[in-house]
Coordinates of C-alpha atoms and ligand atoms in Angstrom, one line a residue:
X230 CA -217.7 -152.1 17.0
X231 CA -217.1 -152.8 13.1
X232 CA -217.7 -155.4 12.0
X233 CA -215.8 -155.1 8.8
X234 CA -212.3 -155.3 8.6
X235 CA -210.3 -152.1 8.4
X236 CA -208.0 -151.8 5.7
X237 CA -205.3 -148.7 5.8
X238 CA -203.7 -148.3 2.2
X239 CA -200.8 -145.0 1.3
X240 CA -200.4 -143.7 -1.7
X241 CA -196.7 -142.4 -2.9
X242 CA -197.6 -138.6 -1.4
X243 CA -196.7 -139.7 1.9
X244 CA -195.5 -143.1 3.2
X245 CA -194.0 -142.3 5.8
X246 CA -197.2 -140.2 7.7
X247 CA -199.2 -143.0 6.5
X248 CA -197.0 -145.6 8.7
X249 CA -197.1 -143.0 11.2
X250 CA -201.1 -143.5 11.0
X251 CA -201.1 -147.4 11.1
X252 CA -198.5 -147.5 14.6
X253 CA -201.2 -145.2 16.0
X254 CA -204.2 -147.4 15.3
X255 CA -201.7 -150.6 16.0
X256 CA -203.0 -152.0 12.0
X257 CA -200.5 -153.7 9.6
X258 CA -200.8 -151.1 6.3
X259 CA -202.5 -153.0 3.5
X260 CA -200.0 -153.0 1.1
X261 CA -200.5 -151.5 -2.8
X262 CA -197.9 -151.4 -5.6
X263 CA -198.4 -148.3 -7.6
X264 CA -195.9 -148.4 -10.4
X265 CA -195.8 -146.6 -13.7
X266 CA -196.0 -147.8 -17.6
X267 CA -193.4 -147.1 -19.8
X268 CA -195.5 -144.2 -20.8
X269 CA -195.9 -142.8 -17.9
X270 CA -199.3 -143.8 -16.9
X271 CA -200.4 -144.9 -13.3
X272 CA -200.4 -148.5 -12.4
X273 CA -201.6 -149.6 -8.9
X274 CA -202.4 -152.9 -7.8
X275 CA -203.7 -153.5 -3.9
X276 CA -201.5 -156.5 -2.5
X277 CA -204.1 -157.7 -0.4
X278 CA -208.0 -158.8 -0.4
X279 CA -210.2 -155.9 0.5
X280 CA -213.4 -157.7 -0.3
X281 CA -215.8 -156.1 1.9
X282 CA -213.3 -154.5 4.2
X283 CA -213.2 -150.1 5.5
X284 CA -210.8 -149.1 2.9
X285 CA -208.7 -145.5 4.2
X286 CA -206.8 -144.5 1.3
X287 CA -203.9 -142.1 2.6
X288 CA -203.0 -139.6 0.2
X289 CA -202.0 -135.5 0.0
X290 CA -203.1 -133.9 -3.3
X291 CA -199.2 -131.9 -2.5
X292 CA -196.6 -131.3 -5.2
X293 CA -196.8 -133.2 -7.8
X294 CA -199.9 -132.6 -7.2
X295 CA -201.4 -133.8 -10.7
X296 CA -199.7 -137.8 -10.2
X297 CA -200.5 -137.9 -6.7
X298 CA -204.6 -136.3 -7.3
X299 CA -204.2 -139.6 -10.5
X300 CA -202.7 -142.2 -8.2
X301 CA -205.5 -141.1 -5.6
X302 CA -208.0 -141.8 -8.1
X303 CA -206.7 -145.4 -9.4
X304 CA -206.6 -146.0 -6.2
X305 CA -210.3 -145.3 -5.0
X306 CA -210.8 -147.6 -8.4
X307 CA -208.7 -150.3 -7.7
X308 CA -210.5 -150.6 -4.1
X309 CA -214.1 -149.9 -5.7
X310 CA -213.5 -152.6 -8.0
X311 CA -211.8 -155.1 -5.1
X312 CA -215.6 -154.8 -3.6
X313 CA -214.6 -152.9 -1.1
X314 CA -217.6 -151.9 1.4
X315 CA -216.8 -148.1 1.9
X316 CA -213.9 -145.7 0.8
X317 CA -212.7 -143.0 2.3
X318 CA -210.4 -141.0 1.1
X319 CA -207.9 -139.6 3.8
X320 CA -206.4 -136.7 2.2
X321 CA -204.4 -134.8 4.9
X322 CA -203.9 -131.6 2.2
X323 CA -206.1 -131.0 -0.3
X324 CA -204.8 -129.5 -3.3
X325 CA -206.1 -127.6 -5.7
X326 CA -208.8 -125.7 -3.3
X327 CA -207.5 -122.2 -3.7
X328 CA -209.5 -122.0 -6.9
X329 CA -212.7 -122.3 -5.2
X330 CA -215.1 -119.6 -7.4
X331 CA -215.2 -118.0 -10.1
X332 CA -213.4 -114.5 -9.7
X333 CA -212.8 -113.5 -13.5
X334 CA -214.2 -114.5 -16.8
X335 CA -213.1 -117.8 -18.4
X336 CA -211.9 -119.9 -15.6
X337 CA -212.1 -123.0 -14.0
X338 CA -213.5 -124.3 -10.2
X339 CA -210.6 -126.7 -9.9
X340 CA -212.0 -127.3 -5.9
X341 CA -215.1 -128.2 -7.4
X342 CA -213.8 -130.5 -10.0
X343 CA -211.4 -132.1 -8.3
X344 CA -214.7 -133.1 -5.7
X345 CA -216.1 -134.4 -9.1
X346 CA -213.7 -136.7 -9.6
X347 CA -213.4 -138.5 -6.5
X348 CA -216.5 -138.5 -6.2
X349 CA -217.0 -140.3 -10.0
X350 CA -214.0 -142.8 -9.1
X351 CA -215.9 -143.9 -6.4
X352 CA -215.1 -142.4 -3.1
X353 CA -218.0 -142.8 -0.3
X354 CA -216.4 -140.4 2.5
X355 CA -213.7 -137.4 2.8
X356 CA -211.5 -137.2 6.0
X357 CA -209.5 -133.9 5.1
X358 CA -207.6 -131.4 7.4
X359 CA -207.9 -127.6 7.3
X360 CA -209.2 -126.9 3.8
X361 CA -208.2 -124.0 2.3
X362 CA -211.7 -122.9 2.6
X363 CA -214.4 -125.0 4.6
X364 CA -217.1 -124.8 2.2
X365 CA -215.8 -126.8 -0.1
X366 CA -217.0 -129.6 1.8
X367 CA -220.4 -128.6 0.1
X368 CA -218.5 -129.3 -3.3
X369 CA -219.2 -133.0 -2.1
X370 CA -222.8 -134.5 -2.4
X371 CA -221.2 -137.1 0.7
X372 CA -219.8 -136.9 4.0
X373 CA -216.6 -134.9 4.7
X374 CA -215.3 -134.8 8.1
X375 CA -213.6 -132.0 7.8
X376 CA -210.6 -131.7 10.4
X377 CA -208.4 -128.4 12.0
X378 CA -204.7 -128.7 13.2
X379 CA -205.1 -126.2 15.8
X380 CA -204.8 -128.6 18.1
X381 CA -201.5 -130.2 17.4
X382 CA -200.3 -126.3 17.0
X383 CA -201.7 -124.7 19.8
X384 CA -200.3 -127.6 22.2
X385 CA -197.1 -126.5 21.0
X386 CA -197.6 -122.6 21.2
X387 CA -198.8 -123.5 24.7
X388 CA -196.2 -125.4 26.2
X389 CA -193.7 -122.3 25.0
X390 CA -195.7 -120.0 27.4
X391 CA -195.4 -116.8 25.3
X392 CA -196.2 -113.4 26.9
X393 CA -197.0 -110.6 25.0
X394 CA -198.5 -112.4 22.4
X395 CA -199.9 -110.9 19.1
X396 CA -200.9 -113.9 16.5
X397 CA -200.8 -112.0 13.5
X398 CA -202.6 -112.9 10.1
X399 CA -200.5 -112.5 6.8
X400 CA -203.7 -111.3 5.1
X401 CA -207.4 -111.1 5.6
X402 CA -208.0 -114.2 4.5
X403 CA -206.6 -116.0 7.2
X404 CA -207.8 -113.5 9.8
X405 CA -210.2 -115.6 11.3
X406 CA -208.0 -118.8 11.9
X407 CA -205.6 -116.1 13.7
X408 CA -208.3 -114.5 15.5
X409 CA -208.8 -118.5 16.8
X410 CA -205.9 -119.0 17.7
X411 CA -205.1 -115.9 19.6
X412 CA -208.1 -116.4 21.6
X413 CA -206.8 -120.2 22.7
X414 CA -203.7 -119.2 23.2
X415 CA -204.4 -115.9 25.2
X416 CA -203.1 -113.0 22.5
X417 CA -203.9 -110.0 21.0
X418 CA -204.9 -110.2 17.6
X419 CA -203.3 -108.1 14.2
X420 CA -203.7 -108.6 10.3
X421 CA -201.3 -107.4 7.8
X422 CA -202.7 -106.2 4.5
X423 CA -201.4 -108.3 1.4
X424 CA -201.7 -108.0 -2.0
X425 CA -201.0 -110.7 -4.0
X426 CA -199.3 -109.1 -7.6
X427 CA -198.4 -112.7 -9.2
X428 CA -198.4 -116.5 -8.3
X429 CA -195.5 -116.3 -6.4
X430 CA -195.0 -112.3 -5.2
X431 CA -196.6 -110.7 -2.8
X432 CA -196.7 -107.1 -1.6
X433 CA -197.6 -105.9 2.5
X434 CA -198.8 -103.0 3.6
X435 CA -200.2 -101.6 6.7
X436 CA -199.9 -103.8 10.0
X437 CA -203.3 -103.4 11.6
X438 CA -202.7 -104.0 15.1
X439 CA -200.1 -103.9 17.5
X440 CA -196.9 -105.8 17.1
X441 CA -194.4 -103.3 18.5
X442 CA -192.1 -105.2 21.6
X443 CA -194.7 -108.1 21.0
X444 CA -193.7 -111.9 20.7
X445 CA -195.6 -112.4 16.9
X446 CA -196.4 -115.5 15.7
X447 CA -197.6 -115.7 12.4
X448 CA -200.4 -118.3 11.4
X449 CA -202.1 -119.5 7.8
X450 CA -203.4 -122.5 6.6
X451 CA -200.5 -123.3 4.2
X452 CA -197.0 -121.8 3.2
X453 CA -196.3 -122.5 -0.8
X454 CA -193.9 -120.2 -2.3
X455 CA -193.4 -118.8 1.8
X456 CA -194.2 -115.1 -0.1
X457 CA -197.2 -114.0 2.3
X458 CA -195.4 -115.3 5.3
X459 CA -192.5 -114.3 5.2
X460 CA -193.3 -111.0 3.6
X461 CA -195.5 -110.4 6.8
X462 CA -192.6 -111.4 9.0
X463 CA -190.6 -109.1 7.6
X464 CA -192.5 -106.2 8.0
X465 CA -193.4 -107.3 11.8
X466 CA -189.7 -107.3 12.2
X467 CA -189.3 -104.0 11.1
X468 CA -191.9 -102.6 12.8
X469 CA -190.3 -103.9 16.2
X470 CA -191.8 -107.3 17.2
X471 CA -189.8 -108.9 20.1
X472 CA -189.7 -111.9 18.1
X473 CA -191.1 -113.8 15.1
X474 CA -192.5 -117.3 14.5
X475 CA -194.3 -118.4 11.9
X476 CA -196.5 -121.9 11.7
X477 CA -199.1 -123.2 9.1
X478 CA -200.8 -126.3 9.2
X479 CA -199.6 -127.2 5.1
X480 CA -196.0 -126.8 4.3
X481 CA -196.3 -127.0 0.2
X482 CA -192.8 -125.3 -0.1
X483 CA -192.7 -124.8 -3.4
X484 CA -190.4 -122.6 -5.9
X485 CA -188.6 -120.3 -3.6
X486 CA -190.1 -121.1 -0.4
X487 CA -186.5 -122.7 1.3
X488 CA -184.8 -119.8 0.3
X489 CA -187.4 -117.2 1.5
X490 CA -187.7 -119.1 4.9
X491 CA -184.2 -119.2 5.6
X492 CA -183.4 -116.0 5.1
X493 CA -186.4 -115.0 6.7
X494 CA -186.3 -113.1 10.5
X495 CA -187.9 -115.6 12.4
X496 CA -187.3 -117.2 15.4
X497 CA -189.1 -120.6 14.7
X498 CA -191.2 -122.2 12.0
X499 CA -193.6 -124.7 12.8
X500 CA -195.6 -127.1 10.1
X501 CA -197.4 -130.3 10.2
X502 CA -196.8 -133.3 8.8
X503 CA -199.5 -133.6 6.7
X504 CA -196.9 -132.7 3.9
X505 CA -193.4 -134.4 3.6
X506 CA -191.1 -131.5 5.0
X507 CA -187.4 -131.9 4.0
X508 CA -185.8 -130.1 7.0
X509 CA -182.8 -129.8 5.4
X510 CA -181.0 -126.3 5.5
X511 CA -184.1 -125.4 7.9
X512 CA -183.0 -125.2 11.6
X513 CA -185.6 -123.7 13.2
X514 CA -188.3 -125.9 11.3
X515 CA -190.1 -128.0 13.6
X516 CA -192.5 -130.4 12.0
X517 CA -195.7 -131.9 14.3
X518 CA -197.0 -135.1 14.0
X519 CA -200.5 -135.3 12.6
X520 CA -201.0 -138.7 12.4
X521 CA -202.7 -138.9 16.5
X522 CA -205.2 -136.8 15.3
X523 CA -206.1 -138.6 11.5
X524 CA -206.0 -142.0 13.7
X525 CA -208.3 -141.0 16.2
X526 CA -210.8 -139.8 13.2
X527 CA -210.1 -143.2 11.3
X528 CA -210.8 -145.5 14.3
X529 CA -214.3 -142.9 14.9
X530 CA -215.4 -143.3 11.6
X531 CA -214.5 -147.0 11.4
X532 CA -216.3 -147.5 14.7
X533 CA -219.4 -145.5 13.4
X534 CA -218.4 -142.9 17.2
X535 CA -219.0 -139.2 16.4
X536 CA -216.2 -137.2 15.5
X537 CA -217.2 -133.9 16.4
X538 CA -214.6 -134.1 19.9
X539 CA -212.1 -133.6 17.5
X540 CA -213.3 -130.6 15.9
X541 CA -212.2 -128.2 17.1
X542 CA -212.1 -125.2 14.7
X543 CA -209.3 -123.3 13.7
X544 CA -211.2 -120.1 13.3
X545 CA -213.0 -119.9 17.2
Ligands
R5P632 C1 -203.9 -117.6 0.7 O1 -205.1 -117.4 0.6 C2 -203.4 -118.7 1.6 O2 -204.0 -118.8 2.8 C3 -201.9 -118.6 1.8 O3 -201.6 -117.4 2.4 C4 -201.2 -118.6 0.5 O4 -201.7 -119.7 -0.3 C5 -199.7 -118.8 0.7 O5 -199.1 -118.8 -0.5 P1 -197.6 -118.3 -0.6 O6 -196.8 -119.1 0.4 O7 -197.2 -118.7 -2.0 O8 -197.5 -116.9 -0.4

């Protein structure tokens, strides 16, 4: 056992999965005042002594993603320069990670920079959950336990005992993570091809694979403006699914993603909590508790036990 005191701090991203995470470990959350300057600027002050403690700063990089990736990174400071023994940031969604190479002339690797900078304010571990892509934890030159919902979502595919099952994936991208899934959960497998014509539209085309009189459930690693999702629902729908359900581990839900999911023909949509989900005007939204999981991995880590029980991949 540690001998070093564990110290759980939130950020402002989310508070309330945060407390989530300290009933599950049974800790009292460190307090830390982050306030702003009249200017705007970040101000953060931990409430508590640290000195020498197992700091877990609890913080999603979601919308506003820029002051919450800032307040992550005052944060790491404040606790570096509390003499904290080790840091690790907890960062349940990782923003920024869909810009992860360089695909045209003249821009940026925000996934790598972003690695840059937690790693410069001082950071000594990542504990993450379903990264938009999984080799970004080679952007880091430290340990990244890198974490998959599946289990918190399969358990509840499960439990609904769906027959004539076909997990479909709303582009090729997320083909593997369906292909995981439908093997747990005992479906057929289909992928609908997307093409992505701005930031926010999307355009389907063929279904590849069988969805006619099938129970679909669609599956990707985040929903942000819901245009792949619910795009790909639509045209399940119309090519004669039995039903539709839709589930990501990331609900970003930005821009027109209310409006698109609830007017979308879908059955049930199912998210984590690894982003603050406002269920209102949602009724078939049902939001699953990540915090079991992220406490487990905090308690392994603390304890120096190997997390790789808790791996299990999205994409087998
Ligand atoms: C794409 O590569 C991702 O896996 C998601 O499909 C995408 O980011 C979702 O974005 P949106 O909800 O805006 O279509």
């Amino acid at each position: 056992m540690s001998q070093r005191s564990l110290a759980l701090i939130g950020g402002n991203a989310t508070p309330a999965l945060t407390d989530d995470i300290a009933r599950e470990l049974s800790v009292q959350r460190t307090e830390a005042r982050v306030g702003r300057f009249p200017d705007g600027e970040i101000d953060a002050q931990i409430e508590a002594n640290v000195r020498g403690a197992d700091v877990f700063l609890v913080q999603s990089t979601c919308p506003p993603v820029n002051d919450n990736l800032v307040e992550l990174l005052i944060l790491i400071d404040a606790a570096r320069r509390a003499s904290a023994t080790r840091i690790t940031a907890v960062i349940p969604y990782f923003g920024y990670a869909r810009k992860d190479r360089k695909d045209e002339g003249r821009v940026p690797i925000t996934a790598k920079l972003v690695a840059n900078m937690l790693t410069v304010a001082g950071v000594d571990r990542i504990l993450t959950v379903d990264l938009h892509a999984a080799q970004i934890q080679g952007f880091f030159d430290l340990p990244v336990d890198h974490l998959y919902a599946a289990p918190v979502l399969v358990r509840h595919f499960l439990n609904q005992r769906l027959e004539n099952l076909t997990v479909v994936a709303p582009d090729v991208g997320s083909s593997k993570m369906a292909r995981g899934y439908a093997n747990r959960l005992g479906g057929e497998l289909a992928i609908v091809d997307k093409r992505r014509v701005s930031g926010k539209d999307v355009e389907v085309g063929a279904v590849i694979g069988d969805v006619e009189d099938r129970n679909v459930l669609l599956i990707d690693d985040m929903i942000s403006t819901a245009g792949s999702i619910t795009e790909a629902a639509k045209v399940c729908h119309e090519r004669g699914a039995r039903s539709v359900r839709i589930a990501a581990s990331h609900g970003v839900l930005c821009g027109p993603a209310r409006e698109r999911l609830r007017t979308a023909p879908v059955e049930e949509i199912v998210l984590t909590d690894t982003i603050p989900v406002d269920p209102t005007g949602l009724p078939t939204l049902n939001v699953l508790r990540i915090a079991p999981l992220l406490a487990e991995a905090i308690m392994r880590v603390h304890t120096e036990q190997s997390l790789s029980v808790l791996f299990t991949r999205s994409d087998r």
